[in-house]
mmCIF file of C-alpha atoms in Angstrom:
data_model
loop_
_atom_site.group_PDB
_atom_site.id
_atom_site.type_symbol
_atom_site.label_atom_id
_atom_site.label_comp_id
_atom_site.label_asym_id
_atom_site.label_seq_id
_atom_site.Cartn_x
_atom_site.Cartn_y
_atom_site.Cartn_z
ATOM 1 C CA MET A 1 -31.457 -12.822 9.312
ATOM 2 C CA THR A 2 -31.874 -9.021 9.382
ATOM 3 C CA GLY A 3 -31.460 -6.499 6.590
ATOM 4 C CA SER A 4 -28.774 -4.619 8.510
ATOM 5 C CA VAL A 5 -25.689 -5.085 6.336
ATOM 6 C CA LEU A 6 -22.119 -5.291 7.592
ATOM 7 C CA VAL A 7 -19.366 -4.468 5.085
ATOM 8 C CA VAL A 8 -15.799 -5.490 5.930
ATOM 9 C CA ILE A 9 -13.141 -4.194 3.534
ATOM 10 C CA GLY A 10 -9.836 -6.033 3.883
ATOM 11 C CA VAL A 11 -9.910 -9.555 5.287
ATOM 12 C CA GLY A 12 -6.481 -10.025 6.779
ATOM 13 C CA GLY A 13 -6.276 -10.978 10.442
ATOM 14 C CA MET A 14 -8.213 -7.982 11.746
ATOM 15 C CA GLY A 15 -10.855 -8.069 9.028
ATOM 16 C CA GLU A 16 -11.470 -11.768 9.522
ATOM 17 C CA ALA A 17 -11.794 -11.363 13.305
ATOM 18 C CA ILE A 18 -14.253 -8.503 12.821
ATOM 19 C CA ALA A 19 -16.348 -10.434 10.299
ATOM 20 C CA ARG A 20 -16.532 -13.430 12.625
ATOM 21 C CA ARG A 21 -17.377 -11.328 15.686
ATOM 22 C CA LEU A 22 -19.950 -9.012 14.090
ATOM 23 C CA GLY A 23 -21.308 -10.888 11.074
ATOM 24 C CA SER A 24 -23.475 -13.489 12.755
ATOM 25 C CA GLY A 25 -27.207 -13.123 12.062
ATOM 26 C CA ARG A 26 -26.951 -10.422 9.402
ATOM 27 C CA PRO A 27 -25.993 -10.119 5.735
ATOM 28 C CA THR A 28 -22.240 -9.575 5.583
ATOM 29 C CA LEU A 29 -20.217 -8.483 2.570
ATOM 30 C CA ILE A 30 -16.480 -9.109 2.774
ATOM 31 C CA ALA A 31 -14.064 -7.617 0.260
ATOM 32 C CA ASP A 32 -10.368 -7.732 -0.441
ATOM 33 C CA HIS A 33 -7.899 -7.082 -3.250
ATOM 34 C CA ASN A 34 -6.860 -10.738 -3.006
ATOM 35 C CA ALA A 35 -9.716 -12.671 -4.646
ATOM 36 C CA GLU A 36 -8.446 -16.039 -3.445
ATOM 37 C CA ARG A 37 -8.279 -14.869 0.164
ATOM 38 C CA VAL A 38 -11.751 -13.341 0.203
ATOM 39 C CA GLU A 39 -13.338 -16.379 -1.453
ATOM 40 C CA GLY A 40 -11.600 -18.699 0.980
ATOM 41 C CA LEU A 41 -12.934 -16.784 3.965
ATOM 42 C CA ARG A 42 -16.407 -16.683 2.420
ATOM 43 C CA GLU A 43 -16.441 -20.457 2.194
ATOM 44 C CA GLN A 44 -15.265 -20.828 5.804
ATOM 45 C CA LEU A 45 -17.891 -18.442 7.111
ATOM 46 C CA ARG A 46 -20.689 -20.000 5.072
ATOM 47 C CA HIS A 47 -19.815 -23.397 6.472
ATOM 48 C CA SER A 48 -20.091 -21.824 9.921
ATOM 49 C CA GLY A 49 -23.607 -20.541 9.243
ATOM 50 C CA TYR A 50 -22.961 -16.931 8.240
ATOM 51 C CA ASP A 51 -24.962 -15.151 5.533
ATOM 52 C CA VAL A 52 -21.822 -13.943 3.812
ATOM 53 C CA HIS A 53 -21.063 -12.578 0.360
ATOM 54 C CA ALA A 54 -17.690 -11.768 -1.162
ATOM 55 C CA GLN A 55 -16.343 -9.374 -3.763
ATOM 56 C CA ARG A 56 -12.901 -8.361 -4.952
ATOM 57 C CA VAL A 57 -12.196 -4.664 -4.504
ATOM 58 C CA ASP A 58 -9.412 -2.238 -5.348
ATOM 59 C CA VAL A 59 -9.685 0.437 -2.668
ATOM 60 C CA ALA A 60 -7.538 2.832 -4.694
ATOM 61 C CA CYS A 61 -10.246 2.859 -7.397
ATOM 62 C CA ARG A 62 -13.420 4.874 -6.781
ATOM 63 C CA ASP A 63 -15.413 2.837 -9.319
ATOM 64 C CA SER A 64 -14.421 -0.427 -7.643
ATOM 65 C CA LEU A 65 -15.598 0.908 -4.279
ATOM 66 C CA ARG A 66 -18.834 2.154 -5.837
ATOM 67 C CA ALA A 67 -19.472 -1.319 -7.230
ATOM 68 C CA LEU A 68 -18.877 -2.751 -3.760
ATOM 69 C CA ALA A 69 -21.306 -0.261 -2.223
ATOM 70 C CA ALA A 70 -23.917 -1.162 -4.853
ATOM 71 C CA THR A 71 -23.584 -4.849 -3.996
ATOM 72 C CA ALA A 72 -23.920 -4.073 -0.290
ATOM 73 C CA GLY A 73 -26.976 -1.921 -0.915
ATOM 74 C CA GLY A 74 -28.589 -4.805 -2.750
ATOM 75 C CA LEU A 75 -28.403 -6.862 0.443
ATOM 76 C CA GLY A 76 -30.201 -4.329 2.652
ATOM 77 C CA ASP A 77 -29.483 -1.149 4.591
ATOM 78 C CA ILE A 78 -25.758 -0.543 5.003
ATOM 79 C CA THR A 79 -25.474 0.073 8.730
ATOM 80 C CA SER A 80 -21.902 -0.985 9.525
ATOM 81 C CA VAL A 81 -18.753 -0.374 7.480
ATOM 82 C CA VAL A 82 -15.325 -1.516 8.649
ATOM 83 C CA HIS A 83 -12.292 -0.644 6.536
ATOM 84 C CA THR A 84 -9.127 -2.552 7.449
ATOM 85 C CA ALA A 85 -7.449 -2.604 4.018
ATOM 86 C CA GLY A 86 -3.821 -1.584 4.054
ATOM 87 C CA VAL A 87 -0.243 -2.524 3.252
ATOM 88 C CA SER A 88 2.788 -2.069 5.474
ATOM 89 C CA PRO A 89 6.374 -0.879 4.911
ATOM 90 C CA ALA A 90 7.510 -4.511 4.859
ATOM 91 C CA GLN A 91 5.029 -5.341 2.107
ATOM 92 C CA ALA A 92 5.042 -2.512 -0.415
ATOM 93 C CA PRO A 93 6.955 0.485 -1.795
ATOM 94 C CA ALA A 94 6.044 3.988 -0.675
ATOM 95 C CA HIS A 95 3.834 4.820 -3.656
ATOM 96 C CA ARG A 96 1.700 1.725 -3.078
ATOM 97 C CA ILE A 97 1.355 2.529 0.625
ATOM 98 C CA ILE A 98 0.001 5.947 -0.376
ATOM 99 C CA GLU A 99 -2.412 4.413 -2.908
ATOM 100 C CA VAL A 100 -3.850 1.783 -0.578
ATOM 101 C CA ASP A 101 -3.525 3.173 2.937
ATOM 102 C CA LEU A 102 -4.203 6.857 2.296
ATOM 103 C CA ILE A 103 -6.074 7.270 -0.977
ATOM 104 C CA GLY A 104 -7.999 4.036 -0.418
ATOM 105 C CA THR A 105 -9.254 5.250 2.951
ATOM 106 C CA ALA A 106 -10.202 8.664 1.546
ATOM 107 C CA LEU A 107 -12.175 7.102 -1.305
ATOM 108 C CA SER A 108 -13.870 4.585 0.981
ATOM 109 C CA LEU A 109 -14.973 7.341 3.360
ATOM 110 C CA GLU A 110 -16.394 9.265 0.414
ATOM 111 C CA VAL A 111 -18.205 6.351 -1.231
ATOM 112 C CA PHE A 112 -19.665 4.737 1.884
ATOM 113 C CA GLY A 113 -20.359 8.098 3.482
ATOM 114 C CA SER A 114 -22.842 8.700 0.656
ATOM 115 C CA VAL A 115 -24.752 5.420 1.199
ATOM 116 C CA ILE A 116 -24.504 4.663 4.924
ATOM 117 C CA ALA A 117 -27.956 4.274 6.461
ATOM 118 C CA PRO A 118 -29.270 6.634 9.151
ATOM 119 C CA GLY A 119 -28.147 5.275 12.492
ATOM 120 C CA GLY A 120 -25.223 3.525 10.831
ATOM 121 C CA ALA A 121 -21.562 3.719 11.741
ATOM 122 C CA GLY A 122 -18.142 3.178 10.235
ATOM 123 C CA VAL A 123 -14.757 2.239 11.652
ATOM 124 C CA TYR A 124 -11.524 2.810 9.723
ATOM 125 C CA ILE A 125 -8.306 1.163 10.863
ATOM 126 C CA ALA A 126 -5.394 3.568 11.227
ATOM 127 C CA SER A 127 -2.291 2.809 13.337
ATOM 128 C CA VAL A 128 -0.296 3.774 16.385
ATOM 129 C CA ALA A 129 2.253 4.976 13.804
ATOM 130 C CA GLY A 130 -0.045 7.894 13.055
ATOM 131 C CA HIS A 131 0.252 9.043 16.661
ATOM 132 C CA ILE A 132 4.001 8.476 16.805
ATOM 133 C CA LEU A 133 4.668 10.541 13.665
ATOM 134 C CA GLY A 134 1.741 12.926 13.971
ATOM 135 C CA ALA A 135 3.848 15.697 15.490
ATOM 136 C CA ALA A 136 6.029 15.717 12.363
ATOM 137 C CA VAL A 137 3.075 16.602 10.128
ATOM 138 C CA ASP A 138 2.971 20.374 9.683
ATOM 139 C CA GLU A 139 -0.289 22.327 9.462
ATOM 140 C CA ALA A 140 -0.280 22.660 5.677
ATOM 141 C CA SER A 141 0.378 18.954 5.186
ATOM 142 C CA ALA A 142 -2.319 18.065 7.712
ATOM 143 C CA ALA A 143 -4.836 20.088 5.699
ATOM 144 C CA VAL A 144 -3.951 18.144 2.556
ATOM 145 C CA LEU A 145 -4.179 14.806 4.367
ATOM 146 C CA ALA A 146 -7.566 15.740 5.810
ATOM 147 C CA GLY A 147 -9.205 17.062 2.672
ATOM 148 C CA GLY A 148 -7.029 16.711 -0.415
ATOM 149 C CA THR A 149 -8.102 15.046 -3.638
ATOM 150 C CA PRO A 150 -6.470 11.733 -4.588
ATOM 151 C CA ASP A 151 -4.048 13.586 -6.882
ATOM 152 C CA GLU A 152 -3.190 16.060 -4.135
ATOM 153 C CA LEU A 153 -2.597 13.228 -1.704
ATOM 154 C CA ALA A 154 -0.324 11.374 -4.117
ATOM 155 C CA ASP A 155 1.717 14.518 -4.775
ATOM 156 C CA ALA A 156 1.836 15.836 -1.202
ATOM 157 C CA ALA A 157 5.174 17.447 -0.346
ATOM 158 C CA LEU A 158 5.225 15.407 2.851
ATOM 159 C CA PHE A 159 6.078 12.302 0.816
ATOM 160 C CA ASP A 160 8.942 13.868 -1.133
ATOM 161 C CA MET A 161 11.979 12.280 0.557
ATOM 162 C CA PRO A 162 14.639 11.843 -2.164
ATOM 163 C CA ASP A 163 17.581 11.716 0.237
ATOM 164 C CA VAL A 164 16.029 9.375 2.799
ATOM 165 C CA PRO A 165 17.020 5.663 2.726
ATOM 166 C CA ASP A 166 14.276 3.493 1.260
ATOM 167 C CA ASP A 167 13.466 1.545 4.434
ATOM 168 C CA LEU A 168 13.066 4.728 6.445
ATOM 169 C CA ALA A 169 11.122 6.444 3.645
ATOM 170 C CA ARG A 170 8.611 3.581 3.578
ATOM 171 C CA ALA A 171 8.225 3.649 7.364
ATOM 172 C CA LEU A 172 7.742 7.420 7.394
ATOM 173 C CA THR A 173 5.293 7.236 4.500
ATOM 174 C CA TYR A 174 3.268 4.615 6.364
ATOM 175 C CA GLY A 175 3.131 6.715 9.527
ATOM 176 C CA TYR A 176 2.147 9.852 7.635
ATOM 177 C CA CYS A 177 -0.576 7.936 5.785
ATOM 178 C CA LYS A 178 -1.956 6.602 9.055
ATOM 179 C CA ARG A 179 -1.970 10.102 10.506
ATOM 180 C CA GLY A 180 -3.850 11.027 7.356
ATOM 181 C CA ASN A 181 -6.424 8.306 8.097
ATOM 182 C CA GLN A 182 -7.053 9.779 11.545
ATOM 183 C CA LEU A 183 -7.419 13.293 10.138
ATOM 184 C CA ARG A 184 -9.551 12.140 7.222
ATOM 185 C CA VAL A 185 -12.018 10.354 9.492
ATOM 186 C CA GLN A 186 -12.289 13.456 11.645
ATOM 187 C CA SER A 187 -12.945 15.551 8.547
ATOM 188 C CA ALA A 188 -15.547 13.091 7.227
ATOM 189 C CA ALA A 189 -17.517 12.836 10.470
ATOM 190 C CA PRO A 190 -19.715 15.904 9.839
ATOM 191 C CA LEU A 191 -20.656 14.607 6.375
ATOM 192 C CA TRP A 192 -21.546 11.200 7.792
ATOM 193 C CA GLY A 193 -23.461 13.062 10.478
ATOM 194 C CA ASP A 194 -25.583 14.743 7.812
ATOM 195 C CA ARG A 195 -26.925 11.248 7.102
ATOM 196 C CA GLY A 196 -27.448 10.488 10.785
ATOM 197 C CA ALA A 197 -24.402 8.239 10.884
ATOM 198 C CA ARG A 198 -21.120 8.132 12.785
ATOM 199 C CA VAL A 199 -17.547 7.329 11.787
ATOM 200 C CA ASN A 200 -14.412 6.788 13.862
ATOM 201 C CA SER A 201 -10.941 5.308 13.495
ATOM 202 C CA VAL A 202 -9.066 2.724 15.534
ATOM 203 C CA SER A 203 -5.283 2.849 15.843
ATOM 204 C CA PRO A 204 -3.860 -0.565 16.762
ATOM 205 C CA GLY A 205 -0.392 -1.030 18.172
ATOM 206 C CA VAL A 206 1.704 -4.131 17.497
ATOM 207 C CA VAL A 207 -0.878 -6.801 16.661
ATOM 208 C CA ALA A 208 -0.071 -10.458 16.040
ATOM 209 C CA THR A 209 -1.492 -10.772 12.543
ATOM 210 C CA GLU A 210 0.312 -11.878 9.400
ATOM 211 C CA MET A 211 1.087 -8.244 8.604
ATOM 212 C CA GLY A 212 2.136 -7.549 12.178
ATOM 213 C CA TRP A 213 4.613 -10.428 12.173
ATOM 214 C CA GLU A 214 6.098 -9.247 8.864
ATOM 215 C CA GLU A 215 6.723 -5.851 10.410
ATOM 216 C CA PHE A 216 8.056 -7.322 13.651
ATOM 217 C CA ASN A 217 10.550 -9.481 11.752
ATOM 218 C CA ALA A 218 11.727 -6.742 9.369
ATOM 219 C CA ASP A 219 15.311 -5.720 10.116
ATOM 220 C CA PHE A 220 14.583 -2.005 9.952
ATOM 221 C CA ALA A 221 11.739 -2.180 12.500
ATOM 222 C CA HIS A 222 12.441 -5.145 14.767
ATOM 223 C CA ASP A 223 14.149 -3.324 17.659
ATOM 224 C CA ALA A 224 11.478 -0.629 17.807
ATOM 225 C CA TYR A 225 8.696 -3.210 17.740
ATOM 226 C CA GLU A 226 10.331 -5.222 20.517
ATOM 227 C CA ALA A 227 10.509 -2.084 22.653
ATOM 228 C CA MET A 228 6.865 -1.263 21.973
ATOM 229 C CA ILE A 229 5.906 -4.708 23.275
ATOM 230 C CA SER A 230 8.283 -5.271 26.174
ATOM 231 C CA ASP A 231 8.211 -1.720 27.586
ATOM 232 C CA SER A 232 4.505 -0.960 27.140
ATOM 233 C CA ALA A 233 1.996 -1.123 29.970
ATOM 234 C CA ALA A 234 0.343 -4.253 28.536
ATOM 235 C CA GLY A 235 3.685 -5.942 27.870
ATOM 236 C CA ARG A 236 2.318 -8.148 25.093
ATOM 237 C CA PHE A 237 1.308 -8.316 21.463
ATOM 238 C CA GLY A 238 -2.184 -7.154 20.687
ATOM 239 C CA THR A 239 -4.555 -9.604 19.037
ATOM 240 C CA ALA A 240 -6.976 -9.246 16.162
ATOM 241 C CA GLU A 241 -9.720 -9.908 18.718
ATOM 242 C CA ASP A 242 -8.604 -6.841 20.722
ATOM 243 C CA VAL A 243 -9.185 -4.723 17.618
ATOM 244 C CA ALA A 244 -12.479 -6.472 16.851
ATOM 245 C CA ALA A 245 -13.750 -5.716 20.368
ATOM 246 C CA ALA A 246 -12.905 -2.018 19.994
ATOM 247 C CA THR A 247 -14.592 -1.979 16.599
ATOM 248 C CA GLU A 248 -17.708 -3.599 18.025
ATOM 249 C CA PHE A 249 -17.890 -0.886 20.690
ATOM 250 C CA LEU A 250 -17.605 1.945 18.165
ATOM 251 C CA LEU A 251 -20.266 0.447 15.898
ATOM 252 C CA ASP A 252 -22.741 -0.025 18.748
ATOM 253 C CA ASN A 253 -25.271 2.822 18.842
ATOM 254 C CA THR A 254 -26.227 1.962 22.396
ATOM 255 C CA LYS A 255 -22.690 2.106 23.766
ATOM 256 C CA SER A 256 -21.068 4.777 21.576
ATOM 257 C CA SER A 257 -23.850 6.925 20.103
ATOM 258 C CA PHE A 258 -22.112 10.152 21.220
ATOM 259 C CA ILE A 259 -18.719 9.212 19.746
ATOM 260 C CA THR A 260 -17.839 10.288 16.214
ATOM 261 C CA GLY A 261 -14.864 11.803 14.436
ATOM 262 C CA THR A 262 -12.371 10.453 16.945
ATOM 263 C CA ASP A 263 -9.548 7.921 17.073
ATOM 264 C CA LEU A 264 -9.369 5.098 19.592
ATOM 265 C CA LEU A 265 -5.878 3.871 20.472
ATOM 266 C CA VAL A 266 -5.735 0.098 20.951
ATOM 267 C CA ASP A 267 -1.999 -0.078 21.551
ATOM 268 C CA GLY A 268 -1.434 -1.605 24.977
ATOM 269 C CA GLY A 269 -0.146 1.720 26.239
ATOM 270 C CA VAL A 270 2.607 2.302 23.654
ATOM 271 C CA VAL A 271 1.840 5.992 23.091
ATOM 272 C CA ALA A 272 1.462 6.556 26.835
ATOM 273 C CA GLY A 273 4.828 4.890 27.312
ATOM 274 C CA LEU A 274 6.503 7.001 24.654
ATOM 275 C CA ARG A 275 5.173 10.216 26.154
ATOM 276 C CA SER A 276 6.236 9.220 29.651
ATOM 277 C CA GLY A 277 9.662 7.996 28.535
ATOM 278 C CA ARG A 278 9.004 4.399 29.565
ATOM 279 C CA VAL A 279 9.098 3.176 25.961
ATOM 280 C CA GLY A 280 12.249 3.974 23.996
ATOM 281 C CA MET A 281 12.377 4.061 20.205
ATOM 282 C CA ALA A 282 16.153 4.139 19.781
ATOM 283 C CA GLY A 283 15.952 1.170 17.448
ATOM 284 C CA ALA A 284 13.468 2.842 15.134
#
């Protein structure tokens, strides 16, 4: 085993695939809000020969993230951080999406950006939704998303939608939060660079995870999701392994040492299709 520590925050389908792909032969710390889920995965990975440790975390709480970082630091040099934690419009109300997806990412970037080892790298999972709704985020709102405090993020005018139906408000909130993730990573990259580290985001499209299926089957999103699959260049669901492969690339200092502060679309060509008119979102 080496002392090069991998931290995976959020162990749904993507987080599990990333831990399995990248955790072999190194200390790995997995974390999730769901204690039962994270302990279950720890047991599976240990039985498969991984040096894996588990901890419950609340990403919306700075102290909880600091405790996680302290545990990781006790295992060795923190060289790889992958943050997949998030909730979707089919799983949570708008305020919880903001807490977990937006504030949680901002706090994680702050906490792990202060402890990442020189030569280390981070990957934060955003979403194709951030690209789809990015044009609707005005300059002032973008500045708040990129650099606002947790209180400023929670109270951002962008999320004030009193006359919008709840389903649509949750979907818009999710997309704006994911655009915020992309902007926040870009803003954090120079600070990570001060420590000799890199950080990037990955924006998956429709991925066949538990969360992805919940979204696909939700009445308010189903038609749009079907179009994003059937009319995209790839013409299929993405897999958690597709996202894990992209994450592996961005964490690899041999293959991606000159890449930081950017977002990698792993969407099967959905955004390209939308911009070319090949993918229609009439059902959205």
